[in-house]
Amino acid sequence: MDLNDMDNRMANDALWNDEQGSKQNAQARYDDEQDYGDWLYHQRKEDELTKEHDDDSTAAAN
Protein backbone atom coordinates (compact mmCIF):
# COMPACT_ATOMS: atom_id res chain seq x y z
CA MET A 1 0.00 0.00 0.00
CA ASP A 2 1.49 3.32 -0.96
CA LEU A 3 1.06 6.65 0.82
CA ASN A 4 -1.77 7.85 -1.45
CA ASP A 5 -3.81 4.72 -0.77
CA MET A 6 -3.23 5.14 2.95
CA ASP A 7 -4.28 8.81 2.82
CA ASN A 8 -7.42 7.92 0.87
CA ARG A 9 -8.30 5.15 3.31
CA MET A 10 -7.82 7.47 6.29
CA ALA A 11 -9.92 10.18 4.63
CA ASN A 12 -12.69 7.68 3.89
CA ASP A 13 -12.60 6.38 7.46
CA ALA A 14 -12.82 9.93 8.81
CA LEU A 15 -15.75 10.71 6.50
CA TRP A 16 -17.55 7.53 7.55
CA ASN A 17 -17.01 8.39 11.23
CA ASP A 18 -18.36 11.93 10.65
CA GLU A 19 -21.45 10.50 8.96
CA GLN A 20 -22.04 8.08 11.84
CA GLY A 21 -21.65 10.92 14.35
CA SER A 22 -24.12 13.03 12.40
CA LYS A 23 -26.65 10.18 12.37
CA GLN A 24 -26.24 9.69 16.12
CA ASN A 25 -26.65 13.42 16.76
CA ALA A 26 -29.77 13.53 14.61
CA GLN A 27 -31.22 10.54 16.49
CA ALA A 28 -30.43 12.18 19.83
CA ARG A 29 -32.17 15.41 18.72
CA TYR A 30 -35.19 13.40 17.54
CA ASP A 31 -35.32 11.53 20.86
CA ASP A 32 -35.13 14.83 22.78
CA GLU A 33 -37.97 16.27 20.70
CA GLN A 34 -40.07 13.17 21.34
CA ASP A 35 -39.38 13.38 25.08
CA TYR A 36 -40.33 17.07 25.11
CA GLY A 37 -43.49 16.34 23.11
CA ASP A 38 -44.48 13.62 25.58
CA TRP A 39 -43.78 15.90 28.53
CA LEU A 40 -45.77 18.75 26.97
CA TYR A 41 -48.72 16.45 26.22
CA HIS A 42 -48.84 15.21 29.81
CA GLN A 43 -48.40 18.75 31.15
CA ARG A 44 -51.39 19.94 29.12
CA LYS A 45 -53.48 16.97 30.25
CA GLU A 46 -52.56 17.73 33.85
CA ASP A 47 -53.48 21.40 33.35
CA GLU A 48 -56.85 20.39 31.86
CA LEU A 49 -57.62 18.12 34.81
CA THR A 50 -56.61 20.84 37.28
CA LYS A 51 -58.80 23.37 35.48
CA GLU A 52 -61.78 20.97 35.46
CA HIS A 53 -61.29 20.34 39.17
CA ASP A 54 -61.08 24.08 39.88
CA ASP A 55 -64.21 24.72 37.77
CA ASP A 56 -66.08 21.98 39.66
CA SER A 57 -64.95 23.43 43.01
CA THR A 58 -66.04 26.92 41.98
CA ALA A 59 -69.45 25.67 40.78
CA ALA A 60 -69.96 23.74 44.03
CA ALA A 61 -69.09 26.82 46.09
CA ASN A 62 -71.67 28.93 44.28
Coordinates of N, CA and C in Angstrom, one line a residue:
M1 N 0.9 -1.2 0.0 CA 0.0 0.0 0.0 C 0.9 1.2 0.0
D2 N 0.7 2.1 -0.9 CA 1.5 3.3 -1.0 C 0.8 4.4 -0.1
L3 N 1.5 5.5 0.0 CA 1.1 6.6 0.8 C -0.3 7.2 0.4
N4 N -0.5 7.3 -0.9 CA -1.8 7.9 -1.4 C -2.9 7.0 -1.0
D5 N -2.8 5.6 -1.2 CA -3.8 4.7 -0.8 C -4.1 4.8 0.7
M6 N -3.1 5.0 1.5 CA -3.2 5.1 2.9 C -4.0 6.4 3.3
D7 N -3.6 7.5 2.6 CA -4.3 8.8 2.8 C -5.7 8.7 2.4
N8 N -6.0 8.1 1.3 CA -7.4 7.9 0.9 C -8.2 7.1 1.9
R9 N -7.6 6.0 2.3 CA -8.3 5.1 3.3 C -8.6 5.9 4.6
M10 N -7.6 6.7 5.1 CA -7.8 7.5 6.3 C -8.9 8.5 6.1
A11 N -8.9 9.2 4.9 CA -9.9 10.2 4.6 C -11.3 9.5 4.6
N12 N -11.4 8.4 4.0 CA -12.7 7.7 3.9 C -13.2 7.2 5.3
D13 N -12.2 6.8 6.1 CA -12.6 6.4 7.5 C -13.1 7.6 8.2
A14 N -12.4 8.7 8.1 CA -12.8 9.9 8.8 C -14.2 10.4 8.3
L15 N -14.4 10.3 7.0 CA -15.7 10.7 6.5 C -16.8 9.8 7.0
W16 N -16.6 8.5 7.0 CA -17.5 7.5 7.6 C -17.8 7.8 9.0
N17 N -16.8 8.1 9.8 CA -17.0 8.4 11.2 C -17.8 9.7 11.4
D18 N -17.6 10.7 10.6 CA -18.4 11.9 10.6 C -19.8 11.7 10.3
E19 N -20.1 10.8 9.3 CA -21.5 10.5 9.0 C -22.2 9.8 10.1
Q20 N -21.4 8.8 10.7 CA -22.0 8.1 11.8 C -22.3 9.0 13.0
G21 N -21.4 9.9 13.3 CA -21.6 10.9 14.3 C -22.8 11.8 14.0
S22 N -23.0 12.2 12.8 CA -24.1 13.0 12.4 C -25.4 12.3 12.6
K23 N -25.4 11.0 12.2 CA -26.6 10.2 12.4 C -27.0 10.0 13.9
Q24 N -26.0 9.8 14.7 CA -26.2 9.7 16.1 C -26.7 11.0 16.7
N25 N -26.2 12.1 16.3 CA -26.6 13.4 16.8 C -28.1 13.7 16.3
A26 N -28.4 13.3 15.1 CA -29.8 13.5 14.6 C -30.7 12.7 15.4
Q27 N -30.4 11.4 15.7 CA -31.2 10.5 16.5 C -31.4 11.1 17.9
A28 N -30.3 11.6 18.5 CA -30.4 12.2 19.8 C -31.4 13.4 19.8
R29 N -31.3 14.2 18.8 CA -32.2 15.4 18.7 C -33.6 14.9 18.6
Y30 N -33.8 13.9 17.7 CA -35.2 13.4 17.5 C -35.7 12.8 18.9
D31 N -34.9 12.1 19.6 CA -35.3 11.5 20.9 C -35.7 12.6 21.8
D32 N -34.9 13.7 21.9 CA -35.1 14.8 22.8 C -36.5 15.5 22.4
E33 N -36.7 15.7 21.1 CA -38.0 16.3 20.7 C -39.2 15.4 21.1
Q34 N -39.0 14.1 21.0 CA -40.1 13.2 21.3 C -40.3 13.2 22.9
D35 N -39.2 13.3 23.6 CA -39.4 13.4 25.1 C -40.1 14.7 25.5
Y36 N -39.7 15.8 24.8 CA -40.3 17.1 25.1 C -41.8 17.0 24.7
G37 N -42.1 16.4 23.6 CA -43.5 16.3 23.1 C -44.3 15.5 24.1
D38 N -43.8 14.4 24.6 CA -44.5 13.6 25.6 C -44.7 14.4 26.9
W39 N -43.7 15.1 27.3 CA -43.8 15.9 28.5 C -44.8 17.0 28.4
L40 N -44.8 17.7 27.2 CA -45.8 18.8 27.0 C -47.2 18.2 26.9
Y41 N -47.4 17.1 26.3 CA -48.7 16.5 26.2 C -49.2 16.2 27.6
H42 N -48.4 15.5 28.5 CA -48.8 15.2 29.8 C -49.0 16.5 30.7
Q43 N -48.2 17.5 30.4 CA -48.4 18.7 31.1 C -49.7 19.4 30.8
R44 N -50.1 19.4 29.5 CA -51.4 19.9 29.1 C -52.6 19.1 29.7
K45 N -52.4 17.8 29.7 CA -53.5 17.0 30.2 C -53.7 17.3 31.7
E46 N -52.5 17.4 32.4 CA -52.6 17.7 33.8 C -53.2 19.1 34.1
D47 N -52.9 20.1 33.2 CA -53.5 21.4 33.4 C -55.0 21.3 33.1
E48 N -55.4 20.5 32.1 CA -56.9 20.4 31.9 C -57.6 19.8 33.1
L49 N -57.0 18.8 33.7 CA -57.6 18.1 34.8 C -57.7 19.1 36.0
T50 N -56.6 19.9 36.2 CA -56.6 20.8 37.3 C -57.7 21.9 37.0
K51 N -57.8 22.4 35.8 CA -58.8 23.4 35.5 C -60.2 22.8 35.7
E52 N -60.5 21.6 35.3 CA -61.8 21.0 35.5 C -62.1 20.9 36.9
H53 N -61.1 20.5 37.7 CA -61.3 20.3 39.2 C -61.6 21.7 39.8
D54 N -60.8 22.7 39.4 CA -61.1 24.1 39.9 C -62.5 24.6 39.5
D55 N -62.9 24.3 38.2 CA -64.2 24.7 37.8 C -65.3 24.0 38.6
D56 N -65.1 22.7 38.9 CA -66.1 22.0 39.7 C -66.1 22.5 41.1
S57 N -65.0 22.9 41.6 CA -64.9 23.4 43.0 C -65.6 24.8 43.1
T58 N -65.4 25.6 42.0 CA -66.0 26.9 42.0 C -67.6 26.8 41.8
A59 N -68.0 25.9 41.0 CA -69.4 25.7 40.8 C -70.1 25.2 42.1
A60 N -69.4 24.3 42.8 CA -70.0 23.7 44.0 C -70.0 24.8 45.1
A61 N -69.1 25.8 45.1 CA -69.1 26.8 46.1 C -70.2 27.8 45.9
N62 N -70.6 28.0 44.6 CA -71.7 28.9 44.3 C -73.0 28.3 44.5

